[in-house]
Coordinates of C-alpha atoms in Angstrom, one line a residue:
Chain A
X274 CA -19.7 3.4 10.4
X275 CA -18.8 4.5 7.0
X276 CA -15.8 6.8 8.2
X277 CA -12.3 6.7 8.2
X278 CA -10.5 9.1 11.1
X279 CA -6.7 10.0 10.5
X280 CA -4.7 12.4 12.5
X281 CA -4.7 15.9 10.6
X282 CA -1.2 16.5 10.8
X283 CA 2.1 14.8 11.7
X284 CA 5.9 16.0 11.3
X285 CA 8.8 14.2 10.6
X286 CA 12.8 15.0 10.8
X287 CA 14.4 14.6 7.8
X288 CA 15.6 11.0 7.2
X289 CA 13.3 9.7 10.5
X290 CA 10.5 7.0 10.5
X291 CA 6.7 8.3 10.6
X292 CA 3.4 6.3 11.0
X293 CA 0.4 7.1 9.5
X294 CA -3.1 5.8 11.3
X295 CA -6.1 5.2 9.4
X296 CA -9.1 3.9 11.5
X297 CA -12.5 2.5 10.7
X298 CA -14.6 0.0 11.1
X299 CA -14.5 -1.0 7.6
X300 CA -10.9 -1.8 8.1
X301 CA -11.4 -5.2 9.8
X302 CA -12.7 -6.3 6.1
X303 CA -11.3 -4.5 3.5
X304 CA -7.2 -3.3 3.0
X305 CA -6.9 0.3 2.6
X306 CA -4.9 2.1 0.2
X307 CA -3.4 5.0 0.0
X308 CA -2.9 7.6 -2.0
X309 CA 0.0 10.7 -1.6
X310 CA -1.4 14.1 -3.1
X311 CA 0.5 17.4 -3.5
X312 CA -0.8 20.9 -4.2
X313 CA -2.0 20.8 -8.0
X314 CA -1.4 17.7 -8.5
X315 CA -3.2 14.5 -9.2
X316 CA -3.1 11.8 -5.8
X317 CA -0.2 8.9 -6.4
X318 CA -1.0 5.2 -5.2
X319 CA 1.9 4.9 -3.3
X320 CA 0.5 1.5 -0.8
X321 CA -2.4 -1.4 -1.8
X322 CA -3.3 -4.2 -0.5
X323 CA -1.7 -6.1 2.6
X324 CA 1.8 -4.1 1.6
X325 CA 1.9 -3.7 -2.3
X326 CA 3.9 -0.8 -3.8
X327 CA 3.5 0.0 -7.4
X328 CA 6.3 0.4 -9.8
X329 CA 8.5 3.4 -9.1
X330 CA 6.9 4.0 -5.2
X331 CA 10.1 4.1 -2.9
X332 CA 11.0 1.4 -0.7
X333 CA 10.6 3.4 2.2
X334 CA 7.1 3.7 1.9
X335 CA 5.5 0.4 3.7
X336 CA 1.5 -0.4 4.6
X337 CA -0.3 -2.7 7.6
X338 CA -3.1 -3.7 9.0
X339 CA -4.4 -4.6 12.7
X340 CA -8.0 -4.6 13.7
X341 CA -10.0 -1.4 12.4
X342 CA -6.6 0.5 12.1
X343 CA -4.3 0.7 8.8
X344 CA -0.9 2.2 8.9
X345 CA 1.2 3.8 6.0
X346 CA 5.2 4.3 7.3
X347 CA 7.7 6.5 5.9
X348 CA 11.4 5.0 7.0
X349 CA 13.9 7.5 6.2
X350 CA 11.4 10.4 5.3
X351 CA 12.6 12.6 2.4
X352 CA 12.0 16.1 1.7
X353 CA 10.0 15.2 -1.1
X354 CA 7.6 13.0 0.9
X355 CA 6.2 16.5 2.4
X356 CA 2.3 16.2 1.1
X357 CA -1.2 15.1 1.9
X358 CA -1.7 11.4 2.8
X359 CA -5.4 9.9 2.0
X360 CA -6.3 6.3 3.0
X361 CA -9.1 4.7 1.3
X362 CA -11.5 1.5 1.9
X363 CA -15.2 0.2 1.0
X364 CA -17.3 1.3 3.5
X365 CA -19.2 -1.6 5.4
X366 CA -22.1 -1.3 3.2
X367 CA -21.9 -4.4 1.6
X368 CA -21.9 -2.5 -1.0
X369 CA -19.4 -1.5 -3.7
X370 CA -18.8 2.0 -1.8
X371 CA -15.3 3.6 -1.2
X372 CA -14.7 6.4 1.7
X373 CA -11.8 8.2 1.9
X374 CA -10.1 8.7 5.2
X375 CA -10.0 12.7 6.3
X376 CA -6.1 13.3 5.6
X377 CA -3.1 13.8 7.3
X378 CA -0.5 16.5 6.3
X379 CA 2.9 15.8 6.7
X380 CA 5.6 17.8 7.2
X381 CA 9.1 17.1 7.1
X382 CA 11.6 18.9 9.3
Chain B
X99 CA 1.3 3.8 -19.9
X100 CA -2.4 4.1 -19.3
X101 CA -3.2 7.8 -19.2
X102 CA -6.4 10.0 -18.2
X103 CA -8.0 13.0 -19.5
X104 CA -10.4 14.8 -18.2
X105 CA -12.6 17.7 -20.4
X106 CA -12.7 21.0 -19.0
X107 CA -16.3 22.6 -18.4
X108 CA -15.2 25.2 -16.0
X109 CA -17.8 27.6 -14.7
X110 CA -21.4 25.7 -14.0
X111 CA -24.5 27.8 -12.9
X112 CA -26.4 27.0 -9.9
X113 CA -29.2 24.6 -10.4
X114 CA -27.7 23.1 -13.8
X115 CA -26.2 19.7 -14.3
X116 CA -22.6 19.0 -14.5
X117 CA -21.1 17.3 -17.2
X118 CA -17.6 15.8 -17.1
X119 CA -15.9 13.1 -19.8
X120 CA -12.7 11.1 -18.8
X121 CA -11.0 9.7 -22.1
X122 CA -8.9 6.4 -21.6
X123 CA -5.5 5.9 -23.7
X124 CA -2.8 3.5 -23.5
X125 CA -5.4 0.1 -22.2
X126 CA -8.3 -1.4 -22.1
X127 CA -11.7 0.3 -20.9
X128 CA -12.9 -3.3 -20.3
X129 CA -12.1 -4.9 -16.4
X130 CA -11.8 -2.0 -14.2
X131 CA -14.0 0.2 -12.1
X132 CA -14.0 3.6 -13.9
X133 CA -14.1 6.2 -10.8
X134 CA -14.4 9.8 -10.1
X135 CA -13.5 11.8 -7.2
X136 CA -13.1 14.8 -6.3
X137 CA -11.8 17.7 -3.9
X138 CA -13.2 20.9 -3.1
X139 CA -10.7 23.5 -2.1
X140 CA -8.7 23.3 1.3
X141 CA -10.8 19.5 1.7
X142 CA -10.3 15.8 1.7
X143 CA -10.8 13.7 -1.1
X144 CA -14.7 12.2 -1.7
X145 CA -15.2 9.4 -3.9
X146 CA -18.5 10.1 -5.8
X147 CA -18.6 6.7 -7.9
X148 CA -17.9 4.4 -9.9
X149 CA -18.8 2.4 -13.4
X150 CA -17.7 -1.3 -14.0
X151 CA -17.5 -2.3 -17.2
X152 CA -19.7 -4.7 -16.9
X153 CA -22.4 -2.1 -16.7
X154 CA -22.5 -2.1 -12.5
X155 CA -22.5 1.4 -11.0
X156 CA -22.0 2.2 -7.3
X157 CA -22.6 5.9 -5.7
X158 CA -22.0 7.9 -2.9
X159 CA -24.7 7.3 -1.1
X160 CA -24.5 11.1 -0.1
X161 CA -24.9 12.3 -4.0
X162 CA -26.6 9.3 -5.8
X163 CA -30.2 11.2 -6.1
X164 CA -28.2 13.3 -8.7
X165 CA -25.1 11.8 -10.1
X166 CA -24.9 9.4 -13.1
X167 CA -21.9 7.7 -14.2
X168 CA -21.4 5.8 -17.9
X169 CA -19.3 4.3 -20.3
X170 CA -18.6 4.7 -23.9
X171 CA -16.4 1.9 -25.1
X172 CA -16.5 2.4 -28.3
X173 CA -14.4 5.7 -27.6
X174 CA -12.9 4.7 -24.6
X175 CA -14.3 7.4 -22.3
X176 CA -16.6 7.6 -19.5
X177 CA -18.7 10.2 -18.0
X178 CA -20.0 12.0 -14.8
X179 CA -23.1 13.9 -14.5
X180 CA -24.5 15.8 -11.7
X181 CA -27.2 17.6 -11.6
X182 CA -28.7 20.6 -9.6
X183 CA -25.5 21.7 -8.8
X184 CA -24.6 24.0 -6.1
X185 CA -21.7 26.1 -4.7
X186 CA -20.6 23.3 -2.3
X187 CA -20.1 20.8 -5.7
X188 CA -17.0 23.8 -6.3
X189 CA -14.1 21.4 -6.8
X190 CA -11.5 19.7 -8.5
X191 CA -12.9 16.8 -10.4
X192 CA -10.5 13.4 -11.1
X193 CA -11.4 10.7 -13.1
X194 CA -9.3 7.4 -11.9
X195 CA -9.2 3.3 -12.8
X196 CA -9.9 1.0 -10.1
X197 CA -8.2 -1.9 -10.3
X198 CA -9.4 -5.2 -8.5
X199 CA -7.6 -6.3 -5.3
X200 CA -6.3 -9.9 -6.4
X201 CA -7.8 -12.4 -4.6
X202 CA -10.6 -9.7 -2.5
X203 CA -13.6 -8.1 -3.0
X204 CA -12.2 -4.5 -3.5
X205 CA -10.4 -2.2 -5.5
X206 CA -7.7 1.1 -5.1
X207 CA -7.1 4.0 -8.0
X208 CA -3.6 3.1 -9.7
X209 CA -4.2 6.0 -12.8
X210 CA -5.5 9.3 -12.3
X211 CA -6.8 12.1 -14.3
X212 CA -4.9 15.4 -14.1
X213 CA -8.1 16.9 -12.9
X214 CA -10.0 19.6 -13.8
X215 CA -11.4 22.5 -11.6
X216 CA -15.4 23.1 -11.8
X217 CA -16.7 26.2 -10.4
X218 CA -20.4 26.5 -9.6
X219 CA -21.4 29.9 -9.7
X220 CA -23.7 32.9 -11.7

């Protein structure tokens, strides 16, 4: 299968952990990353790879990786964190063909 | 700081092709996978494809009968085309780098256009 499947939505109290699932087959290959969007604005990389931030992602964001699932956490969720979560992957074409995962809003309390 | 630009065509007409150019400042166009995506209102993401320099394209398998991605490097910009468009390719469009996973076959999007909204309609 070429999909990725994530939970639509998820809340979160302010300043609490949340876990965000990504599942596919592709997974058991390929890392996911994932990408934070916000109403009109572009998507941020926040996780790549087996747990790589980029430069100026907060430490409280934090990625893994178990079977066909990938996980994005949130320790200490911040008001600001409130926003669309995307995972991506290759598919298991063989091929050099990225899928997005269908999104997960969070919300934080 | 790497930075993306995407040009603006705004309104398309059914049936014509759409024609989209990503300008590059701030680094090379040379040793990434030059990407666009894009996100029809109130939807998930979809990636629609992507150039390596190199002169290797990949496509959604779901759009490849119409889409066609290239690279200028001699101004630093690539392109999207996709043609016969209808109302369902209503969207924001983002151009993005893909930057190989160190050490495994794969890449993720590190710089992003701002995007650009195309509407399809007469």
């Amino acid at each position: 299968s070429s999909e990725l499947t994530q939970d639509p939505a998820v809340s979160v109290a302010l300043g609490q952990t949340v876990r965000i699932t990504c599942q596919g087959d592709s997974l058991r290959t390929y890392y996911a990353s994932w990408y934070q969007v916000k109403p009109g604005q572009a998507p941020v990389l926040v996780i790549y790879g087996k747990n790589n931030r980029p430069s100026g992602i907060p430490d409280r964001f934090s990625g893994s990786s178990s079977g066909n699932t990938a996980s994005l956490t949130i320790t200490g969720a911040q008001a600001e964190d409130e926003a669309d979560y995307y995972c991506n992957s290759r598919d298991s074409s063989g091929n050099y063909n990225y899928v997005f995962g269908t999104g997960t809003k969070v919300t934080v309390l | 700081q790497v930075q993306l630009q995407e040009s603006d065509p705004g309104l398309v007409k059914p049936s014509e092709t759409l024609s989209l150019t990503c300008t590059v400042s701030g680094g090379s166009i040379s040793s990434y996978y030059w990407s666009w995506i894009r996100q029809p209102p109130g939807k998930g993401l979809e990636w629609i494809g992507s150039f390596y320099y190199s002169g290797r394209t990949n496509y959604n398998p779901s759009l490849k009968s119409r889409v066609t991605i290239s690279l200028d490097t001699s101004k630093n910009q690539f392109s999207l085309k996709l043609s016969s468009v209808t109302a369902a390719d209503t969207a924001v469009y983002y151009c993005a780098r893909g930057t190989p996973l160190t050490g495994y076959p794969s890449y993720y999007f590190d710089y992003w256009g701002q995007g650009t909204l195309v509407t399809v309609s007469s």
